[in-house]
Tab-separated table of N, CA and C in Angstrom:
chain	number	residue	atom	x	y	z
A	1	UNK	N	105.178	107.803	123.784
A	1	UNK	CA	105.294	108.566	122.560
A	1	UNK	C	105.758	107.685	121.411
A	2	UNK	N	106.258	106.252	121.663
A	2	UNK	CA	106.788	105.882	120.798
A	2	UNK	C	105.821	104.614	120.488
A	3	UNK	N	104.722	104.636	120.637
A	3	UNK	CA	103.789	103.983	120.668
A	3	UNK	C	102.813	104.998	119.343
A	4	UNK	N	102.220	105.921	119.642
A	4	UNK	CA	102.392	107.416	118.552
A	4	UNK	C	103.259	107.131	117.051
A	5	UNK	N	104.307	106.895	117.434
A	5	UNK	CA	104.825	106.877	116.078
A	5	UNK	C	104.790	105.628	115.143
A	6	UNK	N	104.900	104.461	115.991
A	6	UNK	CA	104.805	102.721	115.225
A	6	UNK	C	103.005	103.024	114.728
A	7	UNK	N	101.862	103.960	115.138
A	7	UNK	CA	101.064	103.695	114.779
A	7	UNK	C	100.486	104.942	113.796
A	8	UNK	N	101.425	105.826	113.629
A	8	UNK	CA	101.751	106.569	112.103
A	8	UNK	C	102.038	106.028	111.011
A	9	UNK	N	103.232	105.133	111.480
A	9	UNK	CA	103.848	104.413	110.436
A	9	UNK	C	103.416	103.499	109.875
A	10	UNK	N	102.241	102.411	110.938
A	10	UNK	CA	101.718	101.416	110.610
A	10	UNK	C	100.201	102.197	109.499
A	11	UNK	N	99.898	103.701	110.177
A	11	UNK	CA	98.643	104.180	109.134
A	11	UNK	C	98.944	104.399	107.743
A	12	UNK	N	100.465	105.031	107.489
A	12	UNK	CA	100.877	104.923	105.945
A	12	UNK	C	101.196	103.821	105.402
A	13	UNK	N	101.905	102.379	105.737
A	13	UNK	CA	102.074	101.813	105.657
A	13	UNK	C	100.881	100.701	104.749
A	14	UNK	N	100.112	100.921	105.778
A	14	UNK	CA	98.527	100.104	105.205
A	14	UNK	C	97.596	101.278	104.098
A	15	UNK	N	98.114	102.257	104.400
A	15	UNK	CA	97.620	103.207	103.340
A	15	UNK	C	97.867	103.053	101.703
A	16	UNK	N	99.320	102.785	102.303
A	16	UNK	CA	99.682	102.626	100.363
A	16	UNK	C	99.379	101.375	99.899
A	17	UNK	N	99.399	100.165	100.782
A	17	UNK	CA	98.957	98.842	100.836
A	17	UNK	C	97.438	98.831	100.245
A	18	UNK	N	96.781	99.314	100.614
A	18	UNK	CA	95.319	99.333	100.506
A	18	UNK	C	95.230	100.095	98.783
A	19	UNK	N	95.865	101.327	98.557
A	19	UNK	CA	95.642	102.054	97.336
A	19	UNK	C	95.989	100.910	96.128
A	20	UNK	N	97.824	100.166	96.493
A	20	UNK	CA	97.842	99.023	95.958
A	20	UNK	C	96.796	97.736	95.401
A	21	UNK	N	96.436	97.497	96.219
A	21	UNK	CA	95.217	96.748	96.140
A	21	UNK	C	94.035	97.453	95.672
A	22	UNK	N	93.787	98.269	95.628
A	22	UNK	CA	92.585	99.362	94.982
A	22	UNK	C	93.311	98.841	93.627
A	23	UNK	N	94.197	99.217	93.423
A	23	UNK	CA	94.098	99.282	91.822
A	23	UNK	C	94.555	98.029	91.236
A	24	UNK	N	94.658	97.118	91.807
A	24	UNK	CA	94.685	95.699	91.089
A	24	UNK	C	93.413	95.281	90.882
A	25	UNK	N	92.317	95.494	91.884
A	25	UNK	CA	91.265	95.148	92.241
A	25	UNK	C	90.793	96.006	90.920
A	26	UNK	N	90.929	97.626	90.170
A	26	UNK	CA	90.260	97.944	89.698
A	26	UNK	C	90.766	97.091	88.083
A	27	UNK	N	92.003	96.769	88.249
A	27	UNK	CA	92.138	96.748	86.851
A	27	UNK	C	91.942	94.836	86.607
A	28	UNK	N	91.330	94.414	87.378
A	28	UNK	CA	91.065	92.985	87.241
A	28	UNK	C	89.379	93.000	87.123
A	29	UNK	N	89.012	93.987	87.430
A	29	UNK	CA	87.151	94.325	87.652
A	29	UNK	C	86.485	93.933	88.345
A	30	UNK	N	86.987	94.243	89.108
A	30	UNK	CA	86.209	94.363	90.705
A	30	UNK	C	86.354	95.617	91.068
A	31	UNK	N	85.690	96.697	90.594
A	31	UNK	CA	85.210	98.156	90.754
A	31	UNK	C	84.801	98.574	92.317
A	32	UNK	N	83.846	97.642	92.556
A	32	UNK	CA	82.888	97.939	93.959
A	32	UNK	C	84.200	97.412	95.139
A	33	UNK	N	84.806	96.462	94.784
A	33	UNK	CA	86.027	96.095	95.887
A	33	UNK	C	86.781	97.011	95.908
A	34	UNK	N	87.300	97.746	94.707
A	34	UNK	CA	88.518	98.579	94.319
A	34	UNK	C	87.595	99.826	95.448
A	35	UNK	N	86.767	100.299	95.581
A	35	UNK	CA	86.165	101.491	96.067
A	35	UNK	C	85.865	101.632	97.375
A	36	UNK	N	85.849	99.990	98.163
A	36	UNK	CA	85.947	100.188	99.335
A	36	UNK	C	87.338	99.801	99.693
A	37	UNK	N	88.284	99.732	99.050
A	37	UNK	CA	89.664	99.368	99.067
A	37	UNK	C	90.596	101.043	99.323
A	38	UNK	N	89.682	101.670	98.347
A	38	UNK	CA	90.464	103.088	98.615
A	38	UNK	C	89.693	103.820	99.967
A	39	UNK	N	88.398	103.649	99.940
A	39	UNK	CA	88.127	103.654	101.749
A	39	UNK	C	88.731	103.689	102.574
A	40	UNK	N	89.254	102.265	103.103
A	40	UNK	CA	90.003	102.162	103.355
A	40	UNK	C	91.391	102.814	103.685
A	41	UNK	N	91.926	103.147	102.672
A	41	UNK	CA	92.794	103.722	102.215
A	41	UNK	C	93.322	105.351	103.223
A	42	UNK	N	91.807	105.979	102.188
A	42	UNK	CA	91.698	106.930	103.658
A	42	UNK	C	91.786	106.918	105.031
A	43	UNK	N	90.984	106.011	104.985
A	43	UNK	CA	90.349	105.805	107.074
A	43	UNK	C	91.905	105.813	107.354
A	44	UNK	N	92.542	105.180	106.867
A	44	UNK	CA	93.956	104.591	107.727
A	44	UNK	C	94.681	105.864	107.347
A	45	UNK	N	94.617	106.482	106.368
A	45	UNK	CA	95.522	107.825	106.144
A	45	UNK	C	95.049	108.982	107.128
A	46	UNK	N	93.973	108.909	107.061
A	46	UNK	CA	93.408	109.533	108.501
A	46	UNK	C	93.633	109.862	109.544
A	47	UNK	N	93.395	108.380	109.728
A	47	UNK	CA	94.119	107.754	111.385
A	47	UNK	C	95.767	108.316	111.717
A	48	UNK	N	96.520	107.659	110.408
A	48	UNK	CA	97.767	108.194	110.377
A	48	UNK	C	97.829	110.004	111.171
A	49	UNK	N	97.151	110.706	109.742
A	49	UNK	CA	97.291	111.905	110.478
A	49	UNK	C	96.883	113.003	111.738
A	50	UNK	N	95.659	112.041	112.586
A	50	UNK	CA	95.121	112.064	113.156
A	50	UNK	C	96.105	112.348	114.875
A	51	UNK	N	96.882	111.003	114.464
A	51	UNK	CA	97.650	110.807	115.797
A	51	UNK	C	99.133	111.798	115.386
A	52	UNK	N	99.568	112.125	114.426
A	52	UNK	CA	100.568	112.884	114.177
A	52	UNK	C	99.823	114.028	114.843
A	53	UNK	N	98.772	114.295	114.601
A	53	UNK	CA	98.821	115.917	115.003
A	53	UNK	C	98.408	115.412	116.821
A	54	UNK	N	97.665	115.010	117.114
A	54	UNK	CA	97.424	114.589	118.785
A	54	UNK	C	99.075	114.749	119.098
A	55	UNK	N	100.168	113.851	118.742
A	55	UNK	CA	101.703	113.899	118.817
A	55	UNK	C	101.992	114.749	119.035
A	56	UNK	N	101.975	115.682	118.227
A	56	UNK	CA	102.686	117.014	117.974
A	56	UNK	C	101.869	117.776	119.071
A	57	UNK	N	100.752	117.931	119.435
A	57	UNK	CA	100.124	118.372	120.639
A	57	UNK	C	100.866	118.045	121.701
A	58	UNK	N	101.056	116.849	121.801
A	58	UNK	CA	101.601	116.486	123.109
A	58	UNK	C	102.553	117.056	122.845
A	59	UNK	N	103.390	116.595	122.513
A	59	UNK	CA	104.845	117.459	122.375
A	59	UNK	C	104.789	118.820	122.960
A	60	UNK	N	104.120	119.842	122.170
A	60	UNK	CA	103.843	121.460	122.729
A	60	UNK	C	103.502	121.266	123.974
A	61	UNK	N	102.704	120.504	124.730
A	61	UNK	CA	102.139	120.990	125.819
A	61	UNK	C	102.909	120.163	126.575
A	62	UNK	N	103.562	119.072	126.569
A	62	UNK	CA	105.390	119.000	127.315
A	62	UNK	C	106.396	119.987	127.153
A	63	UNK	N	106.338	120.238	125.983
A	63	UNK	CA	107.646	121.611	125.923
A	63	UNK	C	107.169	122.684	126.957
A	64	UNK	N	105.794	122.859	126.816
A	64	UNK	CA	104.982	124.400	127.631
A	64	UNK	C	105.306	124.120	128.864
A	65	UNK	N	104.902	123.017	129.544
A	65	UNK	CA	104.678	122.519	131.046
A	65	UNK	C	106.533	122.759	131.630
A	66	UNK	N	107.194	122.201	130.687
A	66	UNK	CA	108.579	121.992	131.228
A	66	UNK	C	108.776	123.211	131.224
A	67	UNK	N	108.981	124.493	130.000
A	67	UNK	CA	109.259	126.055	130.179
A	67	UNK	C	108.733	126.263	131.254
A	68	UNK	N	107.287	126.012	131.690
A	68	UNK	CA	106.225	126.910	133.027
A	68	UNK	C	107.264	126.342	134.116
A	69	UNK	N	107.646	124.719	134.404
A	69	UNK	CA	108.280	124.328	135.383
A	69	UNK	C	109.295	124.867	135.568
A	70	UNK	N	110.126	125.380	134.423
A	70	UNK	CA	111.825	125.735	134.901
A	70	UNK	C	111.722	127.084	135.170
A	71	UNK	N	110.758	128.635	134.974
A	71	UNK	CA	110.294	129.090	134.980
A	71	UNK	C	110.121	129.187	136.708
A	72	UNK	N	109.287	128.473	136.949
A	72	UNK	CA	109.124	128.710	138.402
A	72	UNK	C	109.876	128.493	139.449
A	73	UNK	N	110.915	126.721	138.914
A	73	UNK	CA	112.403	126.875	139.676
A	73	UNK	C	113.150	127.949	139.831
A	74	UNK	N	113.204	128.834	139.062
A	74	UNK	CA	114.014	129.971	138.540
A	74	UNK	C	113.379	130.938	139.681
A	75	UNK	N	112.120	131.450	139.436
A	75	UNK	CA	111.322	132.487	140.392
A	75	UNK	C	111.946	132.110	141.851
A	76	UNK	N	111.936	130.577	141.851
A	76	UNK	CA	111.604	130.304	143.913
A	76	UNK	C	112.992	130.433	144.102
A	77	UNK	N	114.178	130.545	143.601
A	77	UNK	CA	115.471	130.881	144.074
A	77	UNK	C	115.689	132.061	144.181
């Protein structure tokens, strides 16, 4: 899980990095760089939120499994 989160952090991280560079790129004129720069930008903001929500899945369906497990300890006594 904590593998999940260094690669959230690393998707915003390069996210704002990339927007950065978008706009140096636009205001030096390089337009067509600046545009696949904010591309970029996305894909990795994406990605970011991509694995946050997979995360947060996991999470629920560990919380669920452990309730169902203690749940049934409980029944067999």
């Amino acid at each position: 899980m904590l593998g999940n989160k260094v690669y959230m952090i690393a998707g915003a991280v390069f996210s704002v990095l990339f927007v950065a560079l978008a706009m140096i790129e636009f205001s030096t004129g390089y337009p067509e760089d600046g545009l696949q720069d904010l591309f970029y930008a996305a894909l990795s903001a994406g990605a970011g939120a991509l694995l946050y929500v997979l995360d947060r899945r996991q999470r629920e369906r560990r919380a669920a499994a452990l309730a169902t497990e203690d749940a049934a300890q409980r029944d067999a006594r």
